[in-house]
mmCIF file of C-alpha atoms in Angstrom:
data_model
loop_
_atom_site.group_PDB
_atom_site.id
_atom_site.type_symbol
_atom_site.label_atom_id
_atom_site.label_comp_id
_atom_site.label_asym_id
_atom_site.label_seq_id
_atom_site.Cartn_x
_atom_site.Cartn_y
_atom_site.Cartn_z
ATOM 1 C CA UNK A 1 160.878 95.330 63.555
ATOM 2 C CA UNK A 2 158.784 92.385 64.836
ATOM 3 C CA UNK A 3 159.284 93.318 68.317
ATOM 4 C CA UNK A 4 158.503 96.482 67.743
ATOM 5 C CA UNK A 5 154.745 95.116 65.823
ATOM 6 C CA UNK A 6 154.521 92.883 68.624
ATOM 7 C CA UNK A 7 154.915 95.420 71.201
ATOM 8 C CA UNK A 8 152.134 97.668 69.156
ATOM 9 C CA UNK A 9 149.791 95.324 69.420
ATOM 10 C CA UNK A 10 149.952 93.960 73.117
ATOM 11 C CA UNK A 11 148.997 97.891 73.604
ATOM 12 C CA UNK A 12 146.512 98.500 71.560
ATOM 13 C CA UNK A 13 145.238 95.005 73.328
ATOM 14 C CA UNK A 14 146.044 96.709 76.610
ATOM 15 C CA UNK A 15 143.785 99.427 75.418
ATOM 16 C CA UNK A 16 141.142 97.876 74.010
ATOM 17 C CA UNK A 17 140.504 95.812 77.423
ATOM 18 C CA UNK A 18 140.733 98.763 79.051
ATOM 19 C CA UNK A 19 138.364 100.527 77.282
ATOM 20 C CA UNK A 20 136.427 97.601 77.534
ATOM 21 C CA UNK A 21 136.307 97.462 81.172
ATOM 22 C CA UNK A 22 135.875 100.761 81.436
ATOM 23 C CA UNK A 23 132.418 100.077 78.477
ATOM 24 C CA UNK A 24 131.775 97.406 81.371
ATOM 25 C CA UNK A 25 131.508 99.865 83.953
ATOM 26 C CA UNK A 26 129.274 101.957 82.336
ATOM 27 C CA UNK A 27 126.884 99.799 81.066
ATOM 28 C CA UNK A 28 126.931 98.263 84.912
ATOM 29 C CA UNK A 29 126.171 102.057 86.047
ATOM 30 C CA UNK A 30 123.641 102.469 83.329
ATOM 31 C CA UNK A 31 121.262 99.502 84.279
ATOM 32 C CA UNK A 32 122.164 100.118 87.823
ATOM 33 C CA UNK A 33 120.420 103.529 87.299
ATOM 34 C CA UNK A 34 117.708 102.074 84.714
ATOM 35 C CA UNK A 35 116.789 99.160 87.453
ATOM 36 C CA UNK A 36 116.592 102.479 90.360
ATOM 37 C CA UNK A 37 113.908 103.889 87.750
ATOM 38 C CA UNK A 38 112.395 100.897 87.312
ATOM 39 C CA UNK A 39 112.336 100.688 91.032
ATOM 40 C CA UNK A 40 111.136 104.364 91.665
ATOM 41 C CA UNK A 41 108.382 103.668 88.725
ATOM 42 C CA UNK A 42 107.028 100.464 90.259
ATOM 43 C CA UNK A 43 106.639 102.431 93.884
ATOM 44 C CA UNK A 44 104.787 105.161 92.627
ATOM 45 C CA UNK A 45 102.752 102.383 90.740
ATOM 46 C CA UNK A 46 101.809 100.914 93.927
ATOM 47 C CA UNK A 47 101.307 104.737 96.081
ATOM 48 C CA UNK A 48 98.630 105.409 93.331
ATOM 49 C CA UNK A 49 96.968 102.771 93.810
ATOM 50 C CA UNK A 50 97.293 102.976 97.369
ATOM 51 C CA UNK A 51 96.008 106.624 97.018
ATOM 52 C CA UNK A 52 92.815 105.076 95.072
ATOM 53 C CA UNK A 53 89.291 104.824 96.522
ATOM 54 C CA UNK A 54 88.636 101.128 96.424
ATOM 55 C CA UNK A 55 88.552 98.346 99.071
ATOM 56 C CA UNK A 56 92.026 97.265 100.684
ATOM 57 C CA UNK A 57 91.592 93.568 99.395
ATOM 58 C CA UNK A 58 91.359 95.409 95.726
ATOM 59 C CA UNK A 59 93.837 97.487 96.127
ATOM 60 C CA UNK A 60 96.445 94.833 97.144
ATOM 61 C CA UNK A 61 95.411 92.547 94.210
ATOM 62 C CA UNK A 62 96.381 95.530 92.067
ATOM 63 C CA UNK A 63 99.435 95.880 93.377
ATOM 64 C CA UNK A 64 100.098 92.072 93.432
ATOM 65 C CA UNK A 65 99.044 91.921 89.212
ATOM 66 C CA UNK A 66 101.910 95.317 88.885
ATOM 67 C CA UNK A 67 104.790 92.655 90.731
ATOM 68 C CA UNK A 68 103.608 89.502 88.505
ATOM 69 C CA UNK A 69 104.158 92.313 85.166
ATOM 70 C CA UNK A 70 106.992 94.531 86.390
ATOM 71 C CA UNK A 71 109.319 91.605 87.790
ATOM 72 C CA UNK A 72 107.892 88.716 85.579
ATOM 73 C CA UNK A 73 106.761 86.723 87.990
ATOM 74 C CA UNK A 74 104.771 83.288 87.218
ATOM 75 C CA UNK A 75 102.912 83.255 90.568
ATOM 76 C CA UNK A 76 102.249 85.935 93.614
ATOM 77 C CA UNK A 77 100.633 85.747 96.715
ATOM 78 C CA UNK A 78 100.656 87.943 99.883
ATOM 79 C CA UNK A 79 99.217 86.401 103.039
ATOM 80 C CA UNK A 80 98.505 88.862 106.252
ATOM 81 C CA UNK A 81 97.329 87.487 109.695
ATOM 82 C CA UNK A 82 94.510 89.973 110.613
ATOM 83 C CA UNK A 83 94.624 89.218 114.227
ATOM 84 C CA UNK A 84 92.620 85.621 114.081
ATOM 85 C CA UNK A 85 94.090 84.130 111.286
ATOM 86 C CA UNK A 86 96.219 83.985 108.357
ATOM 87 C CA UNK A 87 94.244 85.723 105.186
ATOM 88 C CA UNK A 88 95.091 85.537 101.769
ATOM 89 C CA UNK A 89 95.190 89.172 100.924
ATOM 90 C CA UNK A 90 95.921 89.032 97.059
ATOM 91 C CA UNK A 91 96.982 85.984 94.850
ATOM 92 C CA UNK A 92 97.014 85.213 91.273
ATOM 93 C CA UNK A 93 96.779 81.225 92.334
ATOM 94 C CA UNK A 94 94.128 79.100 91.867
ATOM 95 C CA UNK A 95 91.487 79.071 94.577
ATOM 96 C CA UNK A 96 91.932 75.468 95.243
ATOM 97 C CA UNK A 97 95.520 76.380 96.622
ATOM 98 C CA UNK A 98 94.117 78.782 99.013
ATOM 99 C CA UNK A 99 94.608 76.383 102.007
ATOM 100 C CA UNK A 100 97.750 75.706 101.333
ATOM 101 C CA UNK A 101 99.072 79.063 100.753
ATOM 102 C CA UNK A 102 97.800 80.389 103.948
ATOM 103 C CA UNK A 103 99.164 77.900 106.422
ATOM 104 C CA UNK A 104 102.840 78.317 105.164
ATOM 105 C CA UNK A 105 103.910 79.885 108.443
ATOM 106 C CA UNK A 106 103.257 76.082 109.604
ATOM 107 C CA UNK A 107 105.716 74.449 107.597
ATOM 108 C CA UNK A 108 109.091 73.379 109.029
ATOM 109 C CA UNK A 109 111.185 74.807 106.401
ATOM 110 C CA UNK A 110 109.663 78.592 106.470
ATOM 111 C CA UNK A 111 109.873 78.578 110.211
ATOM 112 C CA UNK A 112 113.193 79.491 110.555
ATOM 113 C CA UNK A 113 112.381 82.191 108.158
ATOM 114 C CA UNK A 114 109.729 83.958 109.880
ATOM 115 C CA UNK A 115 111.977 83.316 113.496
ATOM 116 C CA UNK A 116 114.985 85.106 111.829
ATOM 117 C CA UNK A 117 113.187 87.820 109.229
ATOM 118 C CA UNK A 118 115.342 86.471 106.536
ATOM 119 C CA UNK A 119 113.615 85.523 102.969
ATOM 120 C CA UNK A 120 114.204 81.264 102.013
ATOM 121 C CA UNK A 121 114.795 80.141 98.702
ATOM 122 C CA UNK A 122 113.548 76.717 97.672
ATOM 123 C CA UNK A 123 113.586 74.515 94.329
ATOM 124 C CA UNK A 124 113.494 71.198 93.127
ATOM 125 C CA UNK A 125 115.921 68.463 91.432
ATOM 126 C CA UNK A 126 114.295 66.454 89.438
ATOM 127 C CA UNK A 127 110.627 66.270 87.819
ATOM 128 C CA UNK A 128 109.658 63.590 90.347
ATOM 129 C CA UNK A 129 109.764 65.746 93.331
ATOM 130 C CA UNK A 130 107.672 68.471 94.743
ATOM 131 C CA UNK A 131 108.134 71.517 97.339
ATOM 132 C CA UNK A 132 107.951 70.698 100.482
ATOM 133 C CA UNK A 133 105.181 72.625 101.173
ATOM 134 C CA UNK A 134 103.053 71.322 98.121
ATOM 135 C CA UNK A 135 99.949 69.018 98.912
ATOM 136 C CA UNK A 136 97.898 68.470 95.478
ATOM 137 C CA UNK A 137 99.698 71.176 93.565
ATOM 138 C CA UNK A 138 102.955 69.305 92.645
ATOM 139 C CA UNK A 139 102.546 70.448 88.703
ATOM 140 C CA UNK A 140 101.972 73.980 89.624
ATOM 141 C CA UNK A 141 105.481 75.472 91.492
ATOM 142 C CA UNK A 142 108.681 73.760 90.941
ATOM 143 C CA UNK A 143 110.877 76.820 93.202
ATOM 144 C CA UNK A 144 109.842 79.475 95.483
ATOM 145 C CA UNK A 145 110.848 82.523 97.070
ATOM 146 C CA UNK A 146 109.120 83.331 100.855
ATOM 147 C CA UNK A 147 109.365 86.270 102.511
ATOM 148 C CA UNK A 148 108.342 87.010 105.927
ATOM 149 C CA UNK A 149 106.798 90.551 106.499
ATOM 150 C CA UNK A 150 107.565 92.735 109.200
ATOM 151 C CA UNK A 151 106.504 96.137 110.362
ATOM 152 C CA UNK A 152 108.117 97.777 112.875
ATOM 153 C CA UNK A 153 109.528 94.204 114.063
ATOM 154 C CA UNK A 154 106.174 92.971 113.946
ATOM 155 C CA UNK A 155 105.316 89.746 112.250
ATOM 156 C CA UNK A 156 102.381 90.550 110.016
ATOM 157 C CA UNK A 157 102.442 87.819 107.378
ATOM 158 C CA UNK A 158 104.373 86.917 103.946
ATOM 159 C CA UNK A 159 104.860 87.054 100.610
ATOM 160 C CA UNK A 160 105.585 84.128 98.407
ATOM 161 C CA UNK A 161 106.786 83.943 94.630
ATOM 162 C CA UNK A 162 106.624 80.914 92.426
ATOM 163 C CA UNK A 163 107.799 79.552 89.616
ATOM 164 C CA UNK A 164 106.618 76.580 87.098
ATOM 165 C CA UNK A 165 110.504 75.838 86.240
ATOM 166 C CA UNK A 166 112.891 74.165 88.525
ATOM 167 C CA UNK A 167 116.155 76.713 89.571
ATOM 168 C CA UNK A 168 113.989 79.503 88.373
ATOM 169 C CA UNK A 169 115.445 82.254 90.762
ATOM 170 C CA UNK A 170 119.125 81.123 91.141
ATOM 171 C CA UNK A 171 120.174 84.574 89.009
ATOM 172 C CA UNK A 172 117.754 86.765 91.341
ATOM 173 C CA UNK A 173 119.343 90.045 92.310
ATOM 174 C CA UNK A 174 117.793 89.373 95.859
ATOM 175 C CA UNK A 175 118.222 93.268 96.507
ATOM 176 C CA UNK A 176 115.853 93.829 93.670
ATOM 177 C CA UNK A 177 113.145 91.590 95.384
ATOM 178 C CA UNK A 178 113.521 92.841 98.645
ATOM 179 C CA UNK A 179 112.850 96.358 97.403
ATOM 180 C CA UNK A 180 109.526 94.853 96.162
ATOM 181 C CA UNK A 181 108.920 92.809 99.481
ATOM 182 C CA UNK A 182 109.575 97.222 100.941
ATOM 183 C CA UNK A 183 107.252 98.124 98.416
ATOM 184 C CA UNK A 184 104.778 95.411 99.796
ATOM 185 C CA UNK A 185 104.522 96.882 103.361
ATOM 186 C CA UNK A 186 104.840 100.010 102.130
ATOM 187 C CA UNK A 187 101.463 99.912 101.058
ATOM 188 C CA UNK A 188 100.171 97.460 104.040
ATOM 189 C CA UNK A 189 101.392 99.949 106.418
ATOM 190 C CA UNK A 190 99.472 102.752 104.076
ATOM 191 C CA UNK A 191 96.601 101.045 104.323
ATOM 192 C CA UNK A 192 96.356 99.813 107.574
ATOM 193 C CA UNK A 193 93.804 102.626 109.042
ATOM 194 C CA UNK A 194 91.693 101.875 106.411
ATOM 195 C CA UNK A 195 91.548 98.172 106.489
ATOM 196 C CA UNK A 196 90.632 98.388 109.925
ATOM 197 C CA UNK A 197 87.484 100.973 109.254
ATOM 198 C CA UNK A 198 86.427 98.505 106.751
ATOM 199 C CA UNK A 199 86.593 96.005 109.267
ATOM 200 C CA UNK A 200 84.812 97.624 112.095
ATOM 201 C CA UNK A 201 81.739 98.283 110.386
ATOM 202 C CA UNK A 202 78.279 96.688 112.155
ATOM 203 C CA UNK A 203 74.852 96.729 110.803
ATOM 204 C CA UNK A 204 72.700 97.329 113.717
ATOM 205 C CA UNK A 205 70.207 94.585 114.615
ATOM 206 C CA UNK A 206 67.075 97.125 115.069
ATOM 207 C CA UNK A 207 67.216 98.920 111.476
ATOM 208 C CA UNK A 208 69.317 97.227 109.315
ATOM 209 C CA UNK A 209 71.496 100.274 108.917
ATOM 210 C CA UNK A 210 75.748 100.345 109.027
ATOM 211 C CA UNK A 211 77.125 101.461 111.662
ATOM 212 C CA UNK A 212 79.509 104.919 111.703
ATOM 213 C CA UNK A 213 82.230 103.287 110.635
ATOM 214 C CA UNK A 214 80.828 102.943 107.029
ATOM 215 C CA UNK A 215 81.003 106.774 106.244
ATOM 216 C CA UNK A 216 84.765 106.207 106.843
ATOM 217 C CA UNK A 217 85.252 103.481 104.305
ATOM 218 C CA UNK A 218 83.449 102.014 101.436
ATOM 219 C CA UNK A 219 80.759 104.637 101.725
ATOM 220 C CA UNK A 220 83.676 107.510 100.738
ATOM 221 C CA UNK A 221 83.494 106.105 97.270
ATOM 222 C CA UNK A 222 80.095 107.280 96.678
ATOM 223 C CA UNK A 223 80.055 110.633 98.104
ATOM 224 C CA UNK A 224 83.822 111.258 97.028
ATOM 225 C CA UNK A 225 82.800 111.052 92.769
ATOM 226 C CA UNK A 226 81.184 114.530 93.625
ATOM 227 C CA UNK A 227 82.985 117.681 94.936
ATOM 228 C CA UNK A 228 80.573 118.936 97.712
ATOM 229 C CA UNK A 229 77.675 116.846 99.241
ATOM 230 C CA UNK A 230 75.428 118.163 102.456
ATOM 231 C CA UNK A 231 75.880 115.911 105.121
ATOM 232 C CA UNK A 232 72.525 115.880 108.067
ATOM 233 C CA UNK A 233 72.944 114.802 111.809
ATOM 234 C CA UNK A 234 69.605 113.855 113.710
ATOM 235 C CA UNK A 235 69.047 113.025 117.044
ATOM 236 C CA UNK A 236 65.950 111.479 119.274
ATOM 237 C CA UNK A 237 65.985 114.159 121.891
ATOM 238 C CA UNK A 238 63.256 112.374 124.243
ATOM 239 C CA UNK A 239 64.633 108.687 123.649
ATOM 240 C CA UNK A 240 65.401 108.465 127.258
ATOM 241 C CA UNK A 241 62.500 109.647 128.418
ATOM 242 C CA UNK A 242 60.514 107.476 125.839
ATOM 243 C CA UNK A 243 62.020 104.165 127.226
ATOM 244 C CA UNK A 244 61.778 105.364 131.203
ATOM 245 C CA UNK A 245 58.189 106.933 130.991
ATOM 246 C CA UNK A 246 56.572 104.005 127.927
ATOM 247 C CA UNK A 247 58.831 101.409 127.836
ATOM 248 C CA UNK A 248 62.475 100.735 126.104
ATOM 249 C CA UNK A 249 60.452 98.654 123.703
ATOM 250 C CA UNK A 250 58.551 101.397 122.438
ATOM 251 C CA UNK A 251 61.565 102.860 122.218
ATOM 252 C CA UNK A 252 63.099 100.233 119.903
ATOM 253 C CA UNK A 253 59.967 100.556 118.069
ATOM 254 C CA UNK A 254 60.051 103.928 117.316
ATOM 255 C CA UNK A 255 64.153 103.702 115.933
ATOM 256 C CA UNK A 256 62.804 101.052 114.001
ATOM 257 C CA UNK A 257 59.770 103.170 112.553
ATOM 258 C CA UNK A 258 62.189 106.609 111.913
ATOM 259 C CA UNK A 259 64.840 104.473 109.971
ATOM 260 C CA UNK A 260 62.194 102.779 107.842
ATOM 261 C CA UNK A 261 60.685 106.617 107.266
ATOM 262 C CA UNK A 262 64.406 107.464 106.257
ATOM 263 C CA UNK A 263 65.110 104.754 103.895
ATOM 264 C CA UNK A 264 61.639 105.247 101.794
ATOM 265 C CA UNK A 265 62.729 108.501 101.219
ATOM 266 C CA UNK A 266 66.008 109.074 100.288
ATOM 267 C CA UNK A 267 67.275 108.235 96.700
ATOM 268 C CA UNK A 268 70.170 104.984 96.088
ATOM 269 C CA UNK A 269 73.009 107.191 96.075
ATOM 270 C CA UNK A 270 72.603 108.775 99.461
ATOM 271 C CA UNK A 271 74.495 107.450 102.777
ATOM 272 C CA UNK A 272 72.183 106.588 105.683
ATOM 273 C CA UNK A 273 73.287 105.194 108.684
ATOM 274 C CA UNK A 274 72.523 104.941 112.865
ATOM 275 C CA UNK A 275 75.740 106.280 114.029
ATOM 276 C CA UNK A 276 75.247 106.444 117.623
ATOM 277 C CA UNK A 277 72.551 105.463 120.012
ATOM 278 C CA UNK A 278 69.684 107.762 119.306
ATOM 279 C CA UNK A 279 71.505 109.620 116.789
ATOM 280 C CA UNK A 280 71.488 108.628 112.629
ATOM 281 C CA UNK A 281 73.382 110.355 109.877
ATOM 282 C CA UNK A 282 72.421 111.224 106.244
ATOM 283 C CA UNK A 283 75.081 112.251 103.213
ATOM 284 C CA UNK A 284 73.151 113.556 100.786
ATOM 285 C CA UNK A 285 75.966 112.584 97.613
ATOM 286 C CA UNK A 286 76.945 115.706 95.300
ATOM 287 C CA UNK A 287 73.464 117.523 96.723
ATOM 288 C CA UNK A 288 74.057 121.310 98.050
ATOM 289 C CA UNK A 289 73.311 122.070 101.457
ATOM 290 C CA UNK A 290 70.778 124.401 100.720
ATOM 291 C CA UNK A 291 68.922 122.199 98.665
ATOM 292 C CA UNK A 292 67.979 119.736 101.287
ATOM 293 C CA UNK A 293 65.523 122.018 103.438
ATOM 294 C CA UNK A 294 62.600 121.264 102.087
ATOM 295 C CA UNK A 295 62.962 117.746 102.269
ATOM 296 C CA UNK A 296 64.253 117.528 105.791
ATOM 297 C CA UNK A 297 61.484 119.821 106.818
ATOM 298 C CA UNK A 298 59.085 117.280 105.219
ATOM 299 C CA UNK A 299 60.597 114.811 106.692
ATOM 300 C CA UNK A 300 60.927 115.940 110.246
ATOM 301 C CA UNK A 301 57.707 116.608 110.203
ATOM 302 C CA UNK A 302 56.625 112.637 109.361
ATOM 303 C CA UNK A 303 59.245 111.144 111.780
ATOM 304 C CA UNK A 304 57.387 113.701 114.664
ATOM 305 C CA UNK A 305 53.616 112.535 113.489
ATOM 306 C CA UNK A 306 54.762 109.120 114.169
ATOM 307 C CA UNK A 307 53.052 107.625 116.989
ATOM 308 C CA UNK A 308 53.787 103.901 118.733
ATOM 309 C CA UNK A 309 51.248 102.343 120.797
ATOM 310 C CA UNK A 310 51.675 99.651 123.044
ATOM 311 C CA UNK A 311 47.902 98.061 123.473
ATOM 312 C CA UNK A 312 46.944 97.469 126.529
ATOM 313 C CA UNK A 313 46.824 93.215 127.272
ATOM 314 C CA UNK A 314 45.284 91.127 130.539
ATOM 315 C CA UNK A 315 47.900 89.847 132.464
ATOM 316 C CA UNK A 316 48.203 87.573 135.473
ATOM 317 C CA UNK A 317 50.070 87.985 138.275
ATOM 318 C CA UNK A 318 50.312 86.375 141.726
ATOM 319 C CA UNK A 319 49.767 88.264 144.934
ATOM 320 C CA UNK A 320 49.269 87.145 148.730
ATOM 321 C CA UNK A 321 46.152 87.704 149.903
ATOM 322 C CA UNK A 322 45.180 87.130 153.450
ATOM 323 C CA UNK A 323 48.290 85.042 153.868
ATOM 324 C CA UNK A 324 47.964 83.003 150.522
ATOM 325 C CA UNK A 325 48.892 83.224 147.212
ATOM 326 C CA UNK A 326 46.138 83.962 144.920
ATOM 327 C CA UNK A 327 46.562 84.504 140.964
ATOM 328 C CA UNK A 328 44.781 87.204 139.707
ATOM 329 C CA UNK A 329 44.126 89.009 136.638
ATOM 330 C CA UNK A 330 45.400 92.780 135.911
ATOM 331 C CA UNK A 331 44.701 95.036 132.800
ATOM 332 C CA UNK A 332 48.297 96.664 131.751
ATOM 333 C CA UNK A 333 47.264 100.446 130.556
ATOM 334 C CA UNK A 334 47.761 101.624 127.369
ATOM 335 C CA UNK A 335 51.232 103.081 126.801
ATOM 336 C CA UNK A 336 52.388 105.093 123.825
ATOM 337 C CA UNK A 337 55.198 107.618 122.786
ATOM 338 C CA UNK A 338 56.206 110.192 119.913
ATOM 339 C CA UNK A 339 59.812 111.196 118.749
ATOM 340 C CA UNK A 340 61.077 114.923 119.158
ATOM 341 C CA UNK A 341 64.091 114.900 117.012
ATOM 342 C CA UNK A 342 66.528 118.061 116.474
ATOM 343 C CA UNK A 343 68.914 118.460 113.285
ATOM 344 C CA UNK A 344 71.868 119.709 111.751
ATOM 345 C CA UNK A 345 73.253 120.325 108.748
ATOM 346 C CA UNK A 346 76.835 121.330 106.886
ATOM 347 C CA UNK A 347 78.925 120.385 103.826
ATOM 348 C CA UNK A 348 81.506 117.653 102.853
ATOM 349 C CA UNK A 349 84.666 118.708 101.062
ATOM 350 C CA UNK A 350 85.533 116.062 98.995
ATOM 351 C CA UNK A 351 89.593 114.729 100.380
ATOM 352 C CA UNK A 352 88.956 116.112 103.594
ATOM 353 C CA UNK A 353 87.859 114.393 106.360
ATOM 354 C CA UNK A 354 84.594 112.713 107.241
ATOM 355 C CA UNK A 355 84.979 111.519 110.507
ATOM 356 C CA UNK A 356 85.701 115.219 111.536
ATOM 357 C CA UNK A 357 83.103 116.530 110.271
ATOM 358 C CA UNK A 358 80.584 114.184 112.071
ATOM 359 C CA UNK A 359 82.278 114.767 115.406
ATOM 360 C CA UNK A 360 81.707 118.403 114.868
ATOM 361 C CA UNK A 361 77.842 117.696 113.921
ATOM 362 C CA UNK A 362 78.137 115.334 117.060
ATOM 363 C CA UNK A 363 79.415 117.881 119.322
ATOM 364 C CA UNK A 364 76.542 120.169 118.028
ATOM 365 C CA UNK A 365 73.645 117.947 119.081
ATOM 366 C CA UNK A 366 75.087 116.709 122.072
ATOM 367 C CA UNK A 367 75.638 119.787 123.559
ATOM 368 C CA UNK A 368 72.601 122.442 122.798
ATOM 369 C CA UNK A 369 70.102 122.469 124.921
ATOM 370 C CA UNK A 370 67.649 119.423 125.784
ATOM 371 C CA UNK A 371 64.533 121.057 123.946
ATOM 372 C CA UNK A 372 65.556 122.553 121.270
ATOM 373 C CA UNK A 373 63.762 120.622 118.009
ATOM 374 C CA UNK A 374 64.498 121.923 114.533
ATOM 375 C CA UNK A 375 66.599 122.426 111.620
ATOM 376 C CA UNK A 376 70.379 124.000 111.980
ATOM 377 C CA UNK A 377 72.765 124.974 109.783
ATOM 378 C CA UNK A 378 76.261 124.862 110.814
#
């Protein structure tokens, strides 16, 4: 009879371990699924933002402040090397650190990191001690995880988390993280194109105006809040012959004079910039294309009264004169010059593109003929 209790019981404990492994399992399989989600949830968090019109610096501090709330992280920084130097793209560390942060592809112990692509793991012992790396911030970061970031086997930087507690990512699923660290140049790779735009952009040294470039980049965010927005192309027709029959600083002059006409005219909210040589560009923001006639006729009209004079000045020059040289005195003439401008107009779709749209308005003025001075519509 005891036996027989005995041999009940060792398998209903047989059982019960089994169904607790098998409980094990499933709850294994469950958060293995639930951390996926959480995975899949934090990517699309970061391809909104990416998707967002705002700068890349602000984009990747948005995405840093998701990784320091999603994976509770105490510290976050993501350092790119822009092609001169190292650049702390997004950090939630104190300024003063900023030196530090961005030379850690100098220290011996990441070194071997960034050589091999593999992430390093570092933490202290004992109060007393600091990170290796640490200079004045020995309080701050007690462990560390750095990862070097690649792009198509391209070293482009690296990502560091810290922690205020010593040991503080011995239980890190490490697959976890290096989803993130994905994640990361996910987004870097995303916004790569636009980083450089941003970049690229000039303000010319004769008006004061951004170059091309700027339609591309922070200037979208303005004319993108509206659906349509007329967008004009001008062009100096007779620049050339301005600077070869007056002089190329009458020329200068009159660019000068036309942007200054421009920017007294045209409200805050509307895009002006030289975008090529003799050529400028207006986006008129959330304005109809047939509402900007009048004003361009008006305005053509001022840019063509304008009228640059170059007085004419004494000036001495020397000359040989029955074998010697003699200095003598000549009066320069008077030299002046008008613009002749031609124009075109069309409409910007809001999510298409800008830069194709200019080309096209390019194209337009660059190849109808030499004379022609007026107002198209294209």
């Amino acid at each position: 009879m005891v036996i027989a209790v005995i041999l009940i019981l060792l398998v209903a404990i047989g059982v019960l371990v089994a169904y607790n492994f098998h409980i094990q399992k499933k709850i294994e399989a469950f958060n293995n699924i639930n951390q996926k989600i959480s995975n899949l949830s934090v990517l699309q968090d970061f391809m909104r933002v990416a998707g967002e019109e705002e700068t890349v610096d602000a984009k990747l501090n948005k995405i840093n402040d998701i990784i320091i709330e999603k994976y509770d992280i105490k510290y976050s920084t993501i350092v790119v090397f822009d092609g001169a130097e190292y650049v702390i793209k997004a950090s939630n560390v104190d300024k003063i650190h900023y030196d530090t942060l961005a030379n850690l592809h100098t220290e011996e112990i990441f070194q071997d990191s960034v050589a091999t692509a593999t992430p390093k793991y570092i933490t202290i012992e004992n109060e007393n001690e600091k990170l290796p790396y640490q200079k004045i911030e020995m309080g701050r970061a007690k462990s560390a995880m750095f990862f070097p970031l690649y792009i198509d086997n391209i070293y482009i930087g690296y990502w560091i988390m810290e922690s205020g507690k010593m040991h503080a990512f011995d239980k890190t699923d490490v697959t976890i993280i290096e989803v993130v660290k994905d994640n990361i140049l996910s987004v870097l790779s995303t916004v790569a194109y636009q980083d450089t735009i941003e970049n690229i952009v000039r303000t010319d040294k004769f008006t004061g105006l951004y170059s091309a470039e700027y339609l591309y980049g922070a200037a979208k965010r303005t004319f993108d809040q509206y659906p349509t927005s007329a967008v004009c192309m001008f062009k100096i027709i007779n620049i050339e012959e301005i600077n070869e029959k007056a002089s190329r600083q009458i020329g200068n002059d009159i660019i000068t004079e036309i942007s200054n006409i421009v920017k007294s005219k045209i409200a805050a909210q509307y895009i002006f910039v030289r975008y090529m040589g003799p050529k400028f560009a207006i986006v008129f923001s959330g304005v109809e294309e047939n509402s900007v006639e009048e004003f361009l006729k008006e305005m053509k009209n001022e840019i063509e009264e304008l009228e640059v004079i170059e007085e004419a000045e004494e000036v001495q020059s020397v000359k040989v004169i029955n074998g010697k040289k003699v200095r003598v005195k000549e009066l320069k003439e008077q030299k002046s010059a008008s613009p002749k401008t031609n124009f075109v107009v069309s409409t910007y779709y809001k999510g298409t593109g800008m830069e194709h749209l200019t080309k096209k308005l390019e194209e337009y003025l660059d190849t109808t003929d030499k004379e022609e001075s007026q107002i198209n519509y294209i």
